Coordinates of C-alpha atoms in Angstrom, one line a residue:
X1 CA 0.0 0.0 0.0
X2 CA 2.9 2.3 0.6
X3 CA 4.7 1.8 -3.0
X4 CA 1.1 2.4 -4.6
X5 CA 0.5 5.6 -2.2
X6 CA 3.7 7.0 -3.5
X7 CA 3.2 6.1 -7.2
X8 CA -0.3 8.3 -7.4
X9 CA 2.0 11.1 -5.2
X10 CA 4.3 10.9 -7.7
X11 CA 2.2 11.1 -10.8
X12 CA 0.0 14.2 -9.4
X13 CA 3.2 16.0 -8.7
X14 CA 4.0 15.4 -12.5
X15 CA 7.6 14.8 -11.7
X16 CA 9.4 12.0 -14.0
X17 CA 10.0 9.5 -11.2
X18 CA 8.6 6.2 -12.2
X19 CA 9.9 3.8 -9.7
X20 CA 7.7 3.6 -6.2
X21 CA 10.9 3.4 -4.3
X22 CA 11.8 6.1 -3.1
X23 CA 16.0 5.5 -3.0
X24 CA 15.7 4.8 -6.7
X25 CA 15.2 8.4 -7.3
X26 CA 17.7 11.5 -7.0
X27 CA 16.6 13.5 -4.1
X28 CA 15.0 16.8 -6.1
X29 CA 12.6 13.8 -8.0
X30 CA 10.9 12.7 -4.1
X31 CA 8.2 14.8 -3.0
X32 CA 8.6 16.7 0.2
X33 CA 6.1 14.5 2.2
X34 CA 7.7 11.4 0.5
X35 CA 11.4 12.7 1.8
X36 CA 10.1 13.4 4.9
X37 CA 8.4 9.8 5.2
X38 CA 12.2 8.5 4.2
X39 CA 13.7 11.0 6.8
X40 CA 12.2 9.7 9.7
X41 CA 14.7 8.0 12.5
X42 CA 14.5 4.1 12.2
X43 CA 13.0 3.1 15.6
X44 CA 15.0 1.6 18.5
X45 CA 16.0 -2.1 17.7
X46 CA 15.0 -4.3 20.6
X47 CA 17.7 -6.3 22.4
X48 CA 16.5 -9.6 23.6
X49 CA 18.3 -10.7 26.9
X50 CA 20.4 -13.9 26.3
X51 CA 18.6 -16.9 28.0
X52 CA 19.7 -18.3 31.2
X53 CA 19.5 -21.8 32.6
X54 CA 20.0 -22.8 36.2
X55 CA 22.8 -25.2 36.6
X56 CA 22.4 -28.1 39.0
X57 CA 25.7 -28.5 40.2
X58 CA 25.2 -24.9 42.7
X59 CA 21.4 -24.0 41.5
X60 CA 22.8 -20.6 39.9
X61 CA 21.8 -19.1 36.6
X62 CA 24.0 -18.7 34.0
X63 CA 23.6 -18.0 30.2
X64 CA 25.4 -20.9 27.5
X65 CA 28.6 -18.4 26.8
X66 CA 29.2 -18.7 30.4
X67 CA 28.6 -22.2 31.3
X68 CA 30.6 -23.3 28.3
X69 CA 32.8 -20.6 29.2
X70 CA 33.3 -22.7 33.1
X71 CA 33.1 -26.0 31.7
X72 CA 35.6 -25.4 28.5
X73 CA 39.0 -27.5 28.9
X74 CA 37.3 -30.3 31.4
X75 CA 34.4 -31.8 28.7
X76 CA 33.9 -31.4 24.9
X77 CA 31.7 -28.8 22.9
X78 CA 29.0 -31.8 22.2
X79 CA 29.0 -33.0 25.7
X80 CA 28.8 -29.0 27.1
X81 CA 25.8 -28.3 24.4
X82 CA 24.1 -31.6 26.1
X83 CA 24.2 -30.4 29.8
X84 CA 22.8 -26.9 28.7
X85 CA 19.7 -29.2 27.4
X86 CA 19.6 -30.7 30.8
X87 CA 19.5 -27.5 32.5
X88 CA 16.4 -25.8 33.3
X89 CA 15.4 -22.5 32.2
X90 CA 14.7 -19.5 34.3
X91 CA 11.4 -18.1 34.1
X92 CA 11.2 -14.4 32.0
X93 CA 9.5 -11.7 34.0
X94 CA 6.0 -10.6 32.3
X95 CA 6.5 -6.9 32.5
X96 CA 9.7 -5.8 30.2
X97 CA 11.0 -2.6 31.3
X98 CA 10.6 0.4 29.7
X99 CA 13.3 1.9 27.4
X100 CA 13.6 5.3 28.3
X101 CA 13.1 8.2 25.5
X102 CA 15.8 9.6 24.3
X103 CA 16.3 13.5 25.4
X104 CA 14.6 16.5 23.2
X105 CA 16.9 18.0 20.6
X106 CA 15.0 21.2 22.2
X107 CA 16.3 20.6 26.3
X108 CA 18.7 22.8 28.2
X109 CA 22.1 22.0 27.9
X110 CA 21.8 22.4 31.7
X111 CA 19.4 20.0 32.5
X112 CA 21.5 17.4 30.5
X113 CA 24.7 18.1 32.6
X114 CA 22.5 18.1 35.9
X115 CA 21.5 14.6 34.6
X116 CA 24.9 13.5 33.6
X117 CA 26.1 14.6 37.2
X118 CA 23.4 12.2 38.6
X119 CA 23.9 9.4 37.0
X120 CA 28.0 9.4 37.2
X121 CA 27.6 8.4 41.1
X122 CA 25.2 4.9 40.0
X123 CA 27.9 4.1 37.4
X124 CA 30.8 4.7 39.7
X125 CA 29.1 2.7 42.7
X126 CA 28.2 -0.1 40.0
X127 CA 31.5 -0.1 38.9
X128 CA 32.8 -0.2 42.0
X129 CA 30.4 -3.7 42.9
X130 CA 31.8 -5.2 40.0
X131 CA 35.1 -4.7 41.6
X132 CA 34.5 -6.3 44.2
X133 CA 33.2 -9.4 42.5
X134 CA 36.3 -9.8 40.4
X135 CA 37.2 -13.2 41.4
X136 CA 41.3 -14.1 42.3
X137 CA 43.5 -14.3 39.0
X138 CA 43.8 -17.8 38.5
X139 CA 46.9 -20.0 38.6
X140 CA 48.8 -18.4 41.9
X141 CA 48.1 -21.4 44.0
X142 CA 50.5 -23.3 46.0
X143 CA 49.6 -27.0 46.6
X144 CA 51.6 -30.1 48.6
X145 CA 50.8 -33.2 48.3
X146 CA 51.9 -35.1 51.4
X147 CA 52.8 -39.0 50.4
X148 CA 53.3 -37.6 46.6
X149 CA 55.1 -40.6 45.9
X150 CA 53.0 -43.5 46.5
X151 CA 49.9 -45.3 44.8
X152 CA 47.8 -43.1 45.1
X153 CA 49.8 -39.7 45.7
X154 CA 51.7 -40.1 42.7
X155 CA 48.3 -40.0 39.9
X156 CA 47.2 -37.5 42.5
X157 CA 50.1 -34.9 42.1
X158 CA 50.1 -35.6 38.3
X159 CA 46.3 -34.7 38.0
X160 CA 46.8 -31.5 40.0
X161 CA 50.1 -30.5 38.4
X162 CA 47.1 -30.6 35.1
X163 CA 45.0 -27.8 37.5
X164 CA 45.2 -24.4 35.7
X165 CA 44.9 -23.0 39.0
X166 CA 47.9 -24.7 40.4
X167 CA 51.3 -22.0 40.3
X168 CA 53.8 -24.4 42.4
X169 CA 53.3 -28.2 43.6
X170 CA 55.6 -29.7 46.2
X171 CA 55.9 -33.3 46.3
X172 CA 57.0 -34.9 49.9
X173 CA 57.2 -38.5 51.4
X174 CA 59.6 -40.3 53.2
X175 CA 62.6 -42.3 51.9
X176 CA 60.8 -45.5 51.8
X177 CA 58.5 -44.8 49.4
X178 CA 58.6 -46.5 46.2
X179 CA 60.1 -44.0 44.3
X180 CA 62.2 -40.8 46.1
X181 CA 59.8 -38.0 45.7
X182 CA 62.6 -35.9 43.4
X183 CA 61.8 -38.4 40.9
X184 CA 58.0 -37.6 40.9
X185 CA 58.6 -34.1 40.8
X186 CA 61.3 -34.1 37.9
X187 CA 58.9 -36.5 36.1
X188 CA 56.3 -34.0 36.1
X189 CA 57.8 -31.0 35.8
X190 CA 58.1 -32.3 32.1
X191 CA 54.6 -31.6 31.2
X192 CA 53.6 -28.2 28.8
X193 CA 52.0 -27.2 32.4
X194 CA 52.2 -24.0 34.3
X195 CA 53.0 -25.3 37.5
X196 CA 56.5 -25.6 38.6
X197 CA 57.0 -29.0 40.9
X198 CA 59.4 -29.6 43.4
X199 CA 60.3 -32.8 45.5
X200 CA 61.1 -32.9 49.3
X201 CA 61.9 -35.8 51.5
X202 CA 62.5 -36.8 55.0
X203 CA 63.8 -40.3 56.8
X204 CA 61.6 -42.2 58.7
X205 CA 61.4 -41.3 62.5
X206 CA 61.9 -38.0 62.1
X207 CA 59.6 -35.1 62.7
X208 CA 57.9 -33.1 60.0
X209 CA 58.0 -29.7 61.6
X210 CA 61.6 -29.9 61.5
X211 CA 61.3 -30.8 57.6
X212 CA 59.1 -29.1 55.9
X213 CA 59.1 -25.2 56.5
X214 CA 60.0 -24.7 52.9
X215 CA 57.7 -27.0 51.4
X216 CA 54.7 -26.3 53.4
X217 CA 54.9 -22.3 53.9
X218 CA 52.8 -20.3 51.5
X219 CA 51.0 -23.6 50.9
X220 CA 46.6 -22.5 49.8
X221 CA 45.9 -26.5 50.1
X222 CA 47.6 -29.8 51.5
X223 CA 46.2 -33.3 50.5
X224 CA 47.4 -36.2 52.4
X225 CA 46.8 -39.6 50.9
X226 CA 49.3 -40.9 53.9
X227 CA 49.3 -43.5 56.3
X228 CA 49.9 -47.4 56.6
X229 CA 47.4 -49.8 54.9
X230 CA 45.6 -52.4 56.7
X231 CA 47.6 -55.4 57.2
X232 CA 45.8 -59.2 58.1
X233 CA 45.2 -59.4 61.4
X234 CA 45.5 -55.5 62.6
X235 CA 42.3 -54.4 63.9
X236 CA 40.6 -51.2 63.0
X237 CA 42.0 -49.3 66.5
X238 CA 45.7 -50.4 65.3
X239 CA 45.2 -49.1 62.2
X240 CA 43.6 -45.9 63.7
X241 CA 46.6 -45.7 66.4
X242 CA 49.4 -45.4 63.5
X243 CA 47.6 -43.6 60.9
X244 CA 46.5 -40.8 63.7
X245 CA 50.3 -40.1 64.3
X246 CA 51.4 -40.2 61.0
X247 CA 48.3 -37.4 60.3
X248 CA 49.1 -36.0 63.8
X249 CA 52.8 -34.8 62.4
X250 CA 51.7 -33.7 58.8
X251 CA 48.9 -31.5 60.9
X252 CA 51.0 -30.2 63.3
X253 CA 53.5 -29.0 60.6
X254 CA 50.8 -27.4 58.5
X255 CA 49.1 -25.9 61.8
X256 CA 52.8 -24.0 62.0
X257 CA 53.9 -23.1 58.5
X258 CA 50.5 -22.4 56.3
X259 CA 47.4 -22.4 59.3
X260 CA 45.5 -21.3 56.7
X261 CA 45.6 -23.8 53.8
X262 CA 43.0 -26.0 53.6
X263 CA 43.8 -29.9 54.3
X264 CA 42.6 -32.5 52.2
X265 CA 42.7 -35.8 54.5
X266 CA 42.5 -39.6 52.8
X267 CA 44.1 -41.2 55.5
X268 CA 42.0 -44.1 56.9
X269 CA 40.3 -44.7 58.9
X270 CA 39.2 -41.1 58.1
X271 CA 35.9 -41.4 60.3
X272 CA 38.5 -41.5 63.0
X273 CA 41.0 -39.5 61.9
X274 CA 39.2 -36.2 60.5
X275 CA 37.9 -35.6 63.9
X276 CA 40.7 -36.0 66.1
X277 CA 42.5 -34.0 63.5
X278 CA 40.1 -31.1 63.5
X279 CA 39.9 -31.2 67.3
X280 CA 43.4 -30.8 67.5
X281 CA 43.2 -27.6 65.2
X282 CA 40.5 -25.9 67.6
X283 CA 42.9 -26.7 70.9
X284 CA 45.1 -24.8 69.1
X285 CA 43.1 -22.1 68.5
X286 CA 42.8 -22.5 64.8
X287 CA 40.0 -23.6 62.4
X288 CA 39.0 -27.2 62.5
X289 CA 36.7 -26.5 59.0
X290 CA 40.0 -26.1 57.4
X291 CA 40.5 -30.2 58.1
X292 CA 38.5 -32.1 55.3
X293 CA 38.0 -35.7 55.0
X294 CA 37.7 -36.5 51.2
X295 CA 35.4 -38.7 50.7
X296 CA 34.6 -37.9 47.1
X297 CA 35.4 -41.6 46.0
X298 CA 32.4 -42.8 47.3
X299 CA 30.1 -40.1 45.1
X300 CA 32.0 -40.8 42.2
X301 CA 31.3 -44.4 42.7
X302 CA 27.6 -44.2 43.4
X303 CA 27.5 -41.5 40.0
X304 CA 29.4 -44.6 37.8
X305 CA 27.2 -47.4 39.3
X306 CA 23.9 -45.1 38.4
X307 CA 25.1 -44.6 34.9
X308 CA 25.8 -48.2 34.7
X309 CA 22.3 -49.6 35.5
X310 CA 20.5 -46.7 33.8
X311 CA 22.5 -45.9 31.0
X312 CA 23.1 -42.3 31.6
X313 CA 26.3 -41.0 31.0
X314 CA 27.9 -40.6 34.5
X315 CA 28.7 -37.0 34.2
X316 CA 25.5 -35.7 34.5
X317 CA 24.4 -38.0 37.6
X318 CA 25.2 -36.3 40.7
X319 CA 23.9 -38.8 43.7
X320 CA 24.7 -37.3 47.1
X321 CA 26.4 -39.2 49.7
X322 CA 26.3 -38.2 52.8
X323 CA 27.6 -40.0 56.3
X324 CA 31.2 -41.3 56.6
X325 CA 34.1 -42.8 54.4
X326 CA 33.5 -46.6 55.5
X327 CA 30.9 -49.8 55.4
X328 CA 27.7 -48.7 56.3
X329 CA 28.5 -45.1 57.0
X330 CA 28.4 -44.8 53.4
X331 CA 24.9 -43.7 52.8
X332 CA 24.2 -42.4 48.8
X333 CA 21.0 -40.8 48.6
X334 CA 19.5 -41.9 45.2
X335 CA 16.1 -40.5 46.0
X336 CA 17.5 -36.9 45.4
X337 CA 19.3 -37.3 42.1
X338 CA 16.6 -37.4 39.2
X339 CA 18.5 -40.0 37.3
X340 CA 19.1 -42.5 40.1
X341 CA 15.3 -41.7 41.4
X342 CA 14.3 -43.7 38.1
X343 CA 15.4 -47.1 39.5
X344 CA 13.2 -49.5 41.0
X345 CA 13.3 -49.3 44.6
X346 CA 14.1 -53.2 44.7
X347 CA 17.8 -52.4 43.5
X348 CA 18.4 -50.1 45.5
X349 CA 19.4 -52.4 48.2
X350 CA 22.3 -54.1 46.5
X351 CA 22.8 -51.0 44.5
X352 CA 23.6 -49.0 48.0
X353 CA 25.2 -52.2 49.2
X354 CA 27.6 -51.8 46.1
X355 CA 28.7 -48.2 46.8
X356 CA 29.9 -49.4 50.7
X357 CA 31.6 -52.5 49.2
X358 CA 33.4 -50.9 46.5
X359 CA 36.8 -50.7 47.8
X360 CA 36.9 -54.6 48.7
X361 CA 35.8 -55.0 44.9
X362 CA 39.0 -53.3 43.9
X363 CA 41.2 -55.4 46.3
X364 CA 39.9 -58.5 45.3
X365 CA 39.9 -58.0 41.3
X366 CA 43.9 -57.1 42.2
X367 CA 44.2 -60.6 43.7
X368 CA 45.4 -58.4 47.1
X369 CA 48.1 -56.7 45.8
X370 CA 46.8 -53.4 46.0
X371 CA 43.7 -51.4 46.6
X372 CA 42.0 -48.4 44.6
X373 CA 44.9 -46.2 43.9
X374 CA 43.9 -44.4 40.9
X375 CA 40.3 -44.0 41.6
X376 CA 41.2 -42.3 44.9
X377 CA 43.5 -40.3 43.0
X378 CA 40.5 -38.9 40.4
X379 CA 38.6 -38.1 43.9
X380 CA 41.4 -36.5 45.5
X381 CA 41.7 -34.1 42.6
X382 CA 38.2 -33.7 41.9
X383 CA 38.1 -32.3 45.4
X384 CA 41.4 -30.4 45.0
X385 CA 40.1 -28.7 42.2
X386 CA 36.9 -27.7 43.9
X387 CA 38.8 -26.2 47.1
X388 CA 41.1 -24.2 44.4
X389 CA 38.2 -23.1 42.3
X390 CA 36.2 -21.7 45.3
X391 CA 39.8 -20.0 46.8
X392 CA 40.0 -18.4 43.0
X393 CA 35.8 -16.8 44.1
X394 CA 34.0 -19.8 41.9
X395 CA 32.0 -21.4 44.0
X396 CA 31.8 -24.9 43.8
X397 CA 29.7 -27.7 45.9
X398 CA 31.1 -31.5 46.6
X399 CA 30.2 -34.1 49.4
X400 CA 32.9 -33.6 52.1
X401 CA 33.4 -34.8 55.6
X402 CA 33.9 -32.1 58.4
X403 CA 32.9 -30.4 61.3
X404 CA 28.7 -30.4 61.3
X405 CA 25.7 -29.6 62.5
X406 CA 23.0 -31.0 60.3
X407 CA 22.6 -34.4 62.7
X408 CA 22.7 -34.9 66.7
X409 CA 26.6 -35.9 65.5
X410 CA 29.9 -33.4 65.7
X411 CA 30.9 -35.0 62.2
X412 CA 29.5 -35.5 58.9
X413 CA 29.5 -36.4 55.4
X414 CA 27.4 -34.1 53.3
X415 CA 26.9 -31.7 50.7
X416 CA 29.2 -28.0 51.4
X417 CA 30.0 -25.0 49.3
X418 CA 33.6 -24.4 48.7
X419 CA 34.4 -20.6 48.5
X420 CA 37.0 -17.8 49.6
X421 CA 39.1 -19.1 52.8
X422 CA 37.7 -23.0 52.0
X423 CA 33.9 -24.6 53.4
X424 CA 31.8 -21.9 53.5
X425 CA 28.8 -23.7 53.7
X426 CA 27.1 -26.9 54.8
X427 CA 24.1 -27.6 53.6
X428 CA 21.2 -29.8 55.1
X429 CA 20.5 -33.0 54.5
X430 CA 17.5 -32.9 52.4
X431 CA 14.6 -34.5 52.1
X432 CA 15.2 -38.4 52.5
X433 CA 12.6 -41.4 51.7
X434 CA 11.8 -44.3 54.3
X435 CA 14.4 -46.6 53.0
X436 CA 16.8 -43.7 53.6
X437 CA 15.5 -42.9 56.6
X438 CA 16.0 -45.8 58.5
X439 CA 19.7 -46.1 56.8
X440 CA 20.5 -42.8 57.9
X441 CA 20.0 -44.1 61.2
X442 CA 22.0 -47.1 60.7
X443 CA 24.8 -45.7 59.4
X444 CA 24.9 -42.9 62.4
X445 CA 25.1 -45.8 65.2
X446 CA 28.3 -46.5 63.5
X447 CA 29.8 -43.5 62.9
X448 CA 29.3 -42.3 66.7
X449 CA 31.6 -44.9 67.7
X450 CA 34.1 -44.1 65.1
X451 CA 34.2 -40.3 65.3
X452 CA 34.3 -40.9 69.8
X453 CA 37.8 -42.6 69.0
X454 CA 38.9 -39.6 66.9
X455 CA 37.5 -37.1 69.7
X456 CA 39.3 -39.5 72.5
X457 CA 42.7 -39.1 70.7
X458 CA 42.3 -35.4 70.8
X459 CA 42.0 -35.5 74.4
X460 CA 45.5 -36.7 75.0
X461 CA 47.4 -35.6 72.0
X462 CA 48.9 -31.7 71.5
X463 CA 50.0 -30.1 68.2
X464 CA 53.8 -29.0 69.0
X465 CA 54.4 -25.1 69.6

């Protein structure tokens, strides 16, 4: 209607312009009303806010750019684009606000600068918020990882030597270990990595506070996959006895030379030892949340087993599990997962019964001649990585077993918020079905008596001045 409006324009003004477009003429050829009609500003172009999807691993909202953005280097473009579909999508507000008009050509150069005054204070005190946020440059962090050269210290220092976050690992164990822990280090300090890895030793019998004030000061996080295994016929208060001393010396070096790292404990039996540890700390007058019992394995297990039975691919099945780090402490609770909700509640018996046997599964497919090493390893990290991503301002959520409050017991396996300075959060337990209920209570009774022997130790032992 608008070309044939133009054409009779056009033809009553007897000019030779044939064409109804009105850029196919020279500008003396276009009527006045038609120039003015071709003059007018085009309006505004409407910006539609990118979409954001709530991601399940900490229940914020982010758009794709950034969540691809987090999860570039640890899964592929396919497997990222899959998780967004996963993801569920934050509901748009009905009322859009307003753009605002632009100013009159007309308005007092005063009014504008009065206006421009006004709104410099908003964009300094947003700009100034922002700053605030700006998270710690990643890759200045110092890590140790105490028994780096055994089974399971030596994947473990390789996989966090691999941690962008990671500036400088130190590798320490005693001169019985397998390999001298200058060996591990100048093996990895071969990789195209960042970090820069250095090995420290020390002889049996000896103390570690007289060792390790070089390889433990500065130090942001300190995992200890230490200790003795058990041996036939040592009973689970041996075992505790040796491995609490070995712990006790690491702990009372860290407690000197970096009080402020955070220490990652896998040193069984850690329903024991993570208690007495912690205690220890708070005699001294230092945090006991900076002692963390790792007991990731068992999540990463229960995630595997769920993706086995359904399926699923394991990376986007994130079962909870909450209690201790051994037999029927280990409670995984399927119900709140929405993958491992979808099997029949007659599995999940010897499903759950699979998760707390796991580690004699390993043992006995290696005939006894060694336990899960590398799997322990993965968990280590994965936790590692989650303590060093929350110190860098990501927040990030894992299953961890510290100092608690969510049950009538001092100590607890369950969901917490890494962040700035290490936990800082633990969340509740949820809700729980009966089955889970009454193994909840099960699994309590047994980690009361466990966590009493930790406490008991604390009451007779001191961390050196």
């Amino acid at each position: 209607w608008l070309k044939k409006l133009l054409l009779e324009r056009c033809q009553r003004s007897h000019l030779p312009c044939v064409q109804p477009n009105p850029r196919s003429c020279t500008p003396n050829q276009v009527p006045t009303s038609h120039r003015r009609l071709s003059q007018r500003p085009a309006p505004p172009l409407v910006t539609m806010a990118p979409e954001k999807r709530v991601d399940p691993e900490d229940g914020q909202a982010y758009t794709y750019d950034e969540l691809a953005a987090y999860y570039k280097g640890k899964y592929k473009k396919k497997a990222i684009e899959a998780y967004w579909e996963t993801c569920t999508a934050t509901k748009k507000s009905k009322k859009g606000k307003k753009e605002e008009p632009e100013p009159k050509a007309k308005g007092k150069a005063k009014s504008k600068a009065k206006a421009k005054a006004k709104a410099e204070p908003k964009a300094k005190a947003k700009a100034k918020a922002k700053a605030k946020k700006e998270p710690k440059p990643a890759g200045n962090f110092k890590v140790c990882v105490c028994g780096g050269a055994g089974g399971i210290g030596q994947p473990l220092s390789l996989l966090m030597s691999m941690d962008p976050n990671v500036k400088e690992l130190c590798i320490f164990d005693l001169n019985v270990a397998m390999v001298p822990p200058a060996g591990v280090a100048a093996d990895l300090s071969h990789l195209e990595r960042k970090a820069s890895v250095k090995g420290y030793v020390m002889e049996v019998g000896k103390k570690p506070i007289d060792f390790l004030e070089e390889c433990l000061t500065g130090c942001d996080l300190v995992l200890v996959p230490a200790g003795m295994p058990r041996k036939p016929g040592m009973t689970r208060d041996d075992l505790f006895k040796t491995n609490a001393d070995i712990a006790k010396g690491i702990v009372e070096a860290c407690a000197k030379f970096c009080p402020k790292a955070v220490l990652g404990m896998i040193v069984n039996p850690v329903n024991s030892v993570v208690p007495a540890m912690a205690e220890l700390y708070k005699k001294k007058g230092l945090d006991p949340m900076k002692i963390v019992g790792i007991t990731t394995l068992d999540v990463v297990r229960a995630n595997k087993f769920v993706g086995g039975i359904t399926g699923k691919n394991p990376n986007y099945i994130s079962v909870p599990v909450i209690g201790g780090h051994a037999g029927t402490t280990i409670m995984p609770v399927f119900s709140q997962d929405k993958v491992a909700a979808t099997i029949d509640a007659e599995k999940i018996p010897d499903l759950d019964k699979r998760v707390q046997d796991a580690g004699t599964e390993v043992v006995n497919a290696k005939d006894g001649k060694g336990s899960a090493t590398l799997s322990m390893a993965y968990a280590g990290a994965r936790l590692g990585k989650a303590v060093l991503a929350g110190l860098a301002g990501k927040r990030r959520v894992e299953c961890a077993y510290c100092k608690s409050d969510v049950t009538d017991l001092p100590y607890f396996a369950q969901k917490v918020a890494f962040g700035e300075g290490g936990i800082t959060k633990v969340f509740p337990l949820g809700d729980l079905n009966e089955y889970e209920k009454k193994r909840l209570e099960e699994a309590k009774t047994q980690l009361k008596t466990e966590i009493e022997t930790g406490l008991k130790y604390a009451e007779s032992n001191e961390l050196a001045a």
